[in-house]
Amino acid sequence: ATCAPVGGAKALPDLEAGPRSTVANVVAAFASDRNARTQDHSFLRAGRCFRRVPIVHPHSRPRLLWLMVGLLFITYEAFAIPVSMCFQVESVGVFFVFSNVITTYFLVDIVFNFFTGFTDKDGKHVLRFASVARRYSTTWFVPDVLSSVPLEWFDLHEPLASQPR
């Protein structure tokens, strides 16, 4: 048994897979029904619906904006990390706050990826929570956690011999 769409939402039409560019697919996604892009009504438990889990369409405007902000943060980090490591400069003031905003962004991005659909090998968009969560947890979850958790959270300067047993 599956859940019926709530609020009259329509299913997102499949976008062409093949010679069309990704940009063309994104433009086609923007032209489709905006309400359908963030709907997933198929989360089931024991054959009945108990909760609606919103899944963000991989080509939606909010997702594109989120990725663009991430690109800006990565560009900043590409310059800030080498400078801080080479010159032993610590972030203070506005730069400390900005560094924490970036860290928060990447940690929230891990959670956000559990709720972002994907395009399967057949070119169809998968917007079911269970499928999305399974795919993310078996592909990019571990690298995302390893690269997003800040090293400052761990005291790496204290030698192991001086730690209490």
PDB file of C-alpha atoms in Angstrom:
ATOM      1  CA  ALA A   1       0.000   0.000   0.000  1.00  0.00           C
ATOM      2  CA  THR A   2       1.173   3.503  -0.748  1.00  0.00           C
ATOM      3  CA  CYS A   3       0.108   6.901   0.471  1.00  0.00           C
ATOM      4  CA  ALA A   4      -1.930   9.179  -1.739  1.00  0.00           C
ATOM      5  CA  PRO A   5      -0.428  12.611  -2.451  1.00  0.00           C
ATOM      6  CA  VAL A   6      -1.536  15.278   0.010  1.00  0.00           C
ATOM      7  CA  GLY A   7      -2.789  18.648  -1.134  1.00  0.00           C
ATOM      8  CA  GLY A   8      -3.242  17.665  -4.766  1.00  0.00           C
ATOM      9  CA  ALA A   9       0.499  17.474  -5.477  1.00  0.00           C
ATOM     10  CA  LYS A  10       1.390  15.951  -8.821  1.00  0.00           C
ATOM     11  CA  ALA A  11       4.283  13.633  -9.484  1.00  0.00           C
ATOM     12  CA  LEU A  12       7.321  15.273 -11.039  1.00  0.00           C
ATOM     13  CA  PRO A  13       7.608  14.358 -14.708  1.00  0.00           C
ATOM     14  CA  ASP A  14      10.699  12.372 -15.642  1.00  0.00           C
ATOM     15  CA  LEU A  15      13.345  14.510 -17.263  1.00  0.00           C
ATOM     16  CA  GLU A  16      15.162  13.354 -20.336  1.00  0.00           C
ATOM     17  CA  ALA A  17      18.280  11.341 -19.774  1.00  0.00           C
ATOM     18  CA  GLY A  18      20.726  11.191 -22.601  1.00  0.00           C
ATOM     19  CA  PRO A  19      22.266  13.865 -24.769  1.00  0.00           C
ATOM     20  CA  ARG A  20      20.567  16.747 -22.944  1.00  0.00           C
ATOM     21  CA  SER A  21      22.872  18.660 -20.689  1.00  0.00           C
ATOM     22  CA  THR A  22      22.465  18.869 -16.927  1.00  0.00           C
ATOM     23  CA  VAL A  23      21.660  22.565 -17.303  1.00  0.00           C
ATOM     24  CA  ALA A  24      18.790  21.673 -19.622  1.00  0.00           C
ATOM     25  CA  ASN A  25      17.526  19.179 -17.034  1.00  0.00           C
ATOM     26  CA  VAL A  26      17.688  21.834 -14.321  1.00  0.00           C
ATOM     27  CA  VAL A  27      15.761  24.291 -16.510  1.00  0.00           C
ATOM     28  CA  ALA A  28      13.160  21.607 -17.239  1.00  0.00           C
ATOM     29  CA  ALA A  29      12.860  20.872 -13.514  1.00  0.00           C
ATOM     30  CA  PHE A  30      12.246  24.565 -12.777  1.00  0.00           C
ATOM     31  CA  ALA A  31       9.454  24.586 -15.330  1.00  0.00           C
ATOM     32  CA  SER A  32       7.697  21.638 -13.681  1.00  0.00           C
ATOM     33  CA  ASP A  33       5.223  21.895 -10.837  1.00  0.00           C
ATOM     34  CA  ARG A  34       7.049  23.550  -7.903  1.00  0.00           C
ATOM     35  CA  ASN A  35       4.934  21.857  -5.254  1.00  0.00           C
ATOM     36  CA  ALA A  36       5.760  18.404  -6.553  1.00  0.00           C
ATOM     37  CA  ARG A  37       9.518  18.920  -6.190  1.00  0.00           C
ATOM     38  CA  THR A  38       9.529  18.798  -2.404  1.00  0.00           C
ATOM     39  CA  GLN A  39       6.871  16.153  -1.843  1.00  0.00           C
ATOM     40  CA  ASP A  40       7.411  12.558  -0.827  1.00  0.00           C
ATOM     41  CA  HIS A  41       4.332  10.756   0.411  1.00  0.00           C
ATOM     42  CA  SER A  42       5.562   7.203   0.357  1.00  0.00           C
ATOM     43  CA  PHE A  43       7.107   6.796   3.797  1.00  0.00           C
ATOM     44  CA  LEU A  44       5.375   3.730   5.165  1.00  0.00           C
ATOM     45  CA  ARG A  45       5.262   1.765   8.372  1.00  0.00           C
ATOM     46  CA  ALA A  46       3.360  -1.500   8.562  1.00  0.00           C
ATOM     47  CA  GLY A  47       1.483  -0.672   5.368  1.00  0.00           C
ATOM     48  CA  ARG A  48       0.086   2.677   6.507  1.00  0.00           C
ATOM     49  CA  CYS A  49       1.291   6.240   6.287  1.00  0.00           C
ATOM     50  CA  PHE A  50       2.371   7.809   9.546  1.00  0.00           C
ATOM     51  CA  ARG A  51       4.498  10.767   8.515  1.00  0.00           C
ATOM     52  CA  ARG A  52       5.180  12.846   5.448  1.00  0.00           C
ATOM     53  CA  VAL A  53       8.907  13.221   4.845  1.00  0.00           C
ATOM     54  CA  PRO A  54       9.705  16.076   2.460  1.00  0.00           C
ATOM     55  CA  ILE A  55      12.415  15.221  -0.048  1.00  0.00           C
ATOM     56  CA  VAL A  56      14.084  18.038  -1.965  1.00  0.00           C
ATOM     57  CA  HIS A  57      14.296  17.527  -5.701  1.00  0.00           C
ATOM     58  CA  PRO A  58      17.965  17.356  -6.794  1.00  0.00           C
ATOM     59  CA  HIS A  59      17.423  20.089  -9.412  1.00  0.00           C
ATOM     60  CA  SER A  60      15.274  22.449  -7.351  1.00  0.00           C
ATOM     61  CA  ARG A  61      16.131  26.109  -6.844  1.00  0.00           C
ATOM     62  CA  PRO A  62      16.702  25.754  -3.076  1.00  0.00           C
ATOM     63  CA  ARG A  63      19.129  22.888  -3.722  1.00  0.00           C
ATOM     64  CA  LEU A  64      20.960  24.884  -6.398  1.00  0.00           C
ATOM     65  CA  LEU A  65      21.245  27.879  -4.062  1.00  0.00           C
ATOM     66  CA  TRP A  66      22.487  25.620  -1.246  1.00  0.00           C
ATOM     67  CA  LEU A  67      25.194  24.201  -3.532  1.00  0.00           C
ATOM     68  CA  MET A  68      26.259  27.673  -4.698  1.00  0.00           C
ATOM     69  CA  VAL A  69      26.686  28.827  -1.089  1.00  0.00           C
ATOM     70  CA  GLY A  70      28.734  25.681  -0.474  1.00  0.00           C
ATOM     71  CA  LEU A  71      30.931  26.494  -3.455  1.00  0.00           C
ATOM     72  CA  LEU A  72      31.611  29.957  -2.031  1.00  0.00           C
ATOM     73  CA  PHE A  73      32.504  28.427   1.344  1.00  0.00           C
ATOM     74  CA  ILE A  74      34.822  25.873  -0.285  1.00  0.00           C
ATOM     75  CA  THR A  75      36.550  28.667  -2.228  1.00  0.00           C
ATOM     76  CA  TYR A  76      37.086  30.641   0.978  1.00  0.00           C
ATOM     77  CA  GLU A  77      38.387  27.549   2.795  1.00  0.00           C
ATOM     78  CA  ALA A  78      40.780  26.792  -0.092  1.00  0.00           C
ATOM     79  CA  PHE A  79      42.567  30.056   0.725  1.00  0.00           C
ATOM     80  CA  ALA A  80      42.003  30.292   4.496  1.00  0.00           C
ATOM     81  CA  ILE A  81      43.239  26.816   5.465  1.00  0.00           C
ATOM     82  CA  PRO A  82      46.682  27.056   3.811  1.00  0.00           C
ATOM     83  CA  VAL A  83      47.207  30.568   5.210  1.00  0.00           C
ATOM     84  CA  SER A  84      46.284  29.499   8.733  1.00  0.00           C
ATOM     85  CA  MET A  85      48.474  26.391   8.546  1.00  0.00           C
ATOM     86  CA  CYS A  86      51.547  28.030   6.995  1.00  0.00           C
ATOM     87  CA  PHE A  87      51.567  31.198   9.066  1.00  0.00           C
ATOM     88  CA  GLN A  88      50.054  29.764  12.283  1.00  0.00           C
ATOM     89  CA  VAL A  89      47.245  32.340  12.096  1.00  0.00           C
ATOM     90  CA  GLU A  90      44.166  31.677  14.192  1.00  0.00           C
ATOM     91  CA  SER A  91      40.738  33.019  13.285  1.00  0.00           C
ATOM     92  CA  VAL A  92      39.612  35.861  15.537  1.00  0.00           C
ATOM     93  CA  GLY A  93      36.659  38.231  15.484  1.00  0.00           C
ATOM     94  CA  VAL A  94      34.642  38.202  12.276  1.00  0.00           C
ATOM     95  CA  PHE A  95      36.812  35.472  10.760  1.00  0.00           C
ATOM     96  CA  PHE A  96      36.183  33.209  13.773  1.00  0.00           C
ATOM     97  CA  VAL A  97      32.420  33.700  13.395  1.00  0.00           C
ATOM     98  CA  PHE A  98      32.618  33.118   9.630  1.00  0.00           C
ATOM     99  CA  SER A  99      34.673  29.958  10.191  1.00  0.00           C
ATOM    100  CA  ASN A 100      32.004  28.641  12.568  1.00  0.00           C
ATOM    101  CA  VAL A 101      29.252  29.493  10.070  1.00  0.00           C
ATOM    102  CA  ILE A 102      31.108  27.459   7.439  1.00  0.00           C
ATOM    103  CA  THR A 103      31.550  24.532   9.819  1.00  0.00           C
ATOM    104  CA  THR A 104      27.851  24.657  10.681  1.00  0.00           C
ATOM    105  CA  TYR A 105      26.944  24.755   6.988  1.00  0.00           C
ATOM    106  CA  PHE A 106      28.899  21.585   6.234  1.00  0.00           C
ATOM    107  CA  LEU A 107      27.489  19.750   9.262  1.00  0.00           C
ATOM    108  CA  VAL A 108      23.932  20.734   8.304  1.00  0.00           C
ATOM    109  CA  ASP A 109      24.718  19.663   4.731  1.00  0.00           C
ATOM    110  CA  ILE A 110      25.237  16.107   5.976  1.00  0.00           C
ATOM    111  CA  VAL A 111      21.697  16.060   7.388  1.00  0.00           C
ATOM    112  CA  PHE A 112      20.326  17.885   4.334  1.00  0.00           C
ATOM    113  CA  ASN A 113      21.744  15.209   2.017  1.00  0.00           C
ATOM    114  CA  PHE A 114      19.548  12.588   3.682  1.00  0.00           C
ATOM    115  CA  PHE A 115      16.552  14.582   2.410  1.00  0.00           C
ATOM    116  CA  THR A 116      17.757  15.331  -1.127  1.00  0.00           C
ATOM    117  CA  GLY A 117      16.602  13.100  -3.972  1.00  0.00           C
ATOM    118  CA  PHE A 118      18.897  11.752  -6.657  1.00  0.00           C
ATOM    119  CA  THR A 119      18.840  10.627 -10.260  1.00  0.00           C
ATOM    120  CA  ASP A 120      19.324   6.886 -10.704  1.00  0.00           C
ATOM    121  CA  LYS A 121      21.281   5.184 -13.482  1.00  0.00           C
ATOM    122  CA  ASP A 122      18.137   5.058 -15.658  1.00  0.00           C
ATOM    123  CA  GLY A 123      17.754   8.841 -15.442  1.00  0.00           C
ATOM    124  CA  LYS A 124      14.723   8.726 -13.125  1.00  0.00           C
ATOM    125  CA  HIS A 125      14.466  10.898 -10.046  1.00  0.00           C
ATOM    126  CA  VAL A 126      14.275   8.985  -6.773  1.00  0.00           C
ATOM    127  CA  LEU A 127      12.380  10.925  -4.107  1.00  0.00           C
ATOM    128  CA  ARG A 128      11.636   8.169  -1.566  1.00  0.00           C
ATOM    129  CA  PHE A 129      13.188   8.788   1.836  1.00  0.00           C
ATOM    130  CA  ALA A 130      14.281   5.187   2.424  1.00  0.00           C
ATOM    131  CA  SER A 131      16.014   4.985  -0.967  1.00  0.00           C
ATOM    132  CA  VAL A 132      17.654   8.389  -0.598  1.00  0.00           C
ATOM    133  CA  ALA A 133      18.906   7.670   2.936  1.00  0.00           C
ATOM    134  CA  ARG A 134      20.217   4.227   1.969  1.00  0.00           C
ATOM    135  CA  ARG A 135      22.079   5.584  -1.045  1.00  0.00           C
ATOM    136  CA  TYR A 136      23.624   8.533   0.806  1.00  0.00           C
ATOM    137  CA  SER A 137      24.673   6.443   3.808  1.00  0.00           C
ATOM    138  CA  THR A 138      26.419   3.913   1.539  1.00  0.00           C
ATOM    139  CA  THR A 139      28.149   6.434  -0.742  1.00  0.00           C
ATOM    140  CA  TRP A 140      29.123   9.923   0.470  1.00  0.00           C
ATOM    141  CA  PHE A 141      28.134   9.866   4.154  1.00  0.00           C
ATOM    142  CA  VAL A 142      31.498   8.709   5.573  1.00  0.00           C
ATOM    143  CA  PRO A 143      33.624  11.055   3.408  1.00  0.00           C
ATOM    144  CA  ASP A 144      31.280  13.953   4.270  1.00  0.00           C
ATOM    145  CA  VAL A 145      31.572  13.285   8.008  1.00  0.00           C
ATOM    146  CA  LEU A 146      35.352  12.908   7.847  1.00  0.00           C
ATOM    147  CA  SER A 147      35.753  16.156   5.910  1.00  0.00           C
ATOM    148  CA  SER A 148      33.148  18.192   7.807  1.00  0.00           C
ATOM    149  CA  VAL A 149      33.998  17.535  11.445  1.00  0.00           C
ATOM    150  CA  PRO A 150      36.527  20.217  12.435  1.00  0.00           C
ATOM    151  CA  LEU A 151      39.882  19.103  13.801  1.00  0.00           C
ATOM    152  CA  GLU A 152      39.583  21.789  16.504  1.00  0.00           C
ATOM    153  CA  TRP A 153      37.045  19.560  18.238  1.00  0.00           C
ATOM    154  CA  PHE A 154      39.857  17.118  19.013  1.00  0.00           C
ATOM    155  CA  ASP A 155      42.866  18.010  21.111  1.00  0.00           C
ATOM    156  CA  LEU A 156      45.615  16.809  18.782  1.00  0.00           C
ATOM    157  CA  HIS A 157      48.396  18.780  20.460  1.00  0.00           C
ATOM    158  CA  GLU A 158      48.521  16.773  23.683  1.00  0.00           C
ATOM    159  CA  PRO A 159      50.819  13.741  23.488  1.00  0.00           C
ATOM    160  CA  LEU A 160      49.305  10.324  24.158  1.00  0.00           C
ATOM    161  CA  ALA A 161      51.781   9.599  26.981  1.00  0.00           C
ATOM    162  CA  SER A 162      50.441  12.479  29.090  1.00  0.00           C
ATOM    163  CA  GLN A 163      46.797  11.403  28.834  1.00  0.00           C
ATOM    164  CA  PRO A 164      45.382   9.653  31.939  1.00  0.00           C
ATOM    165  CA  ARG A 165      44.616   5.967  31.633  1.00  0.00           C
TER     166      ARG A 165
END
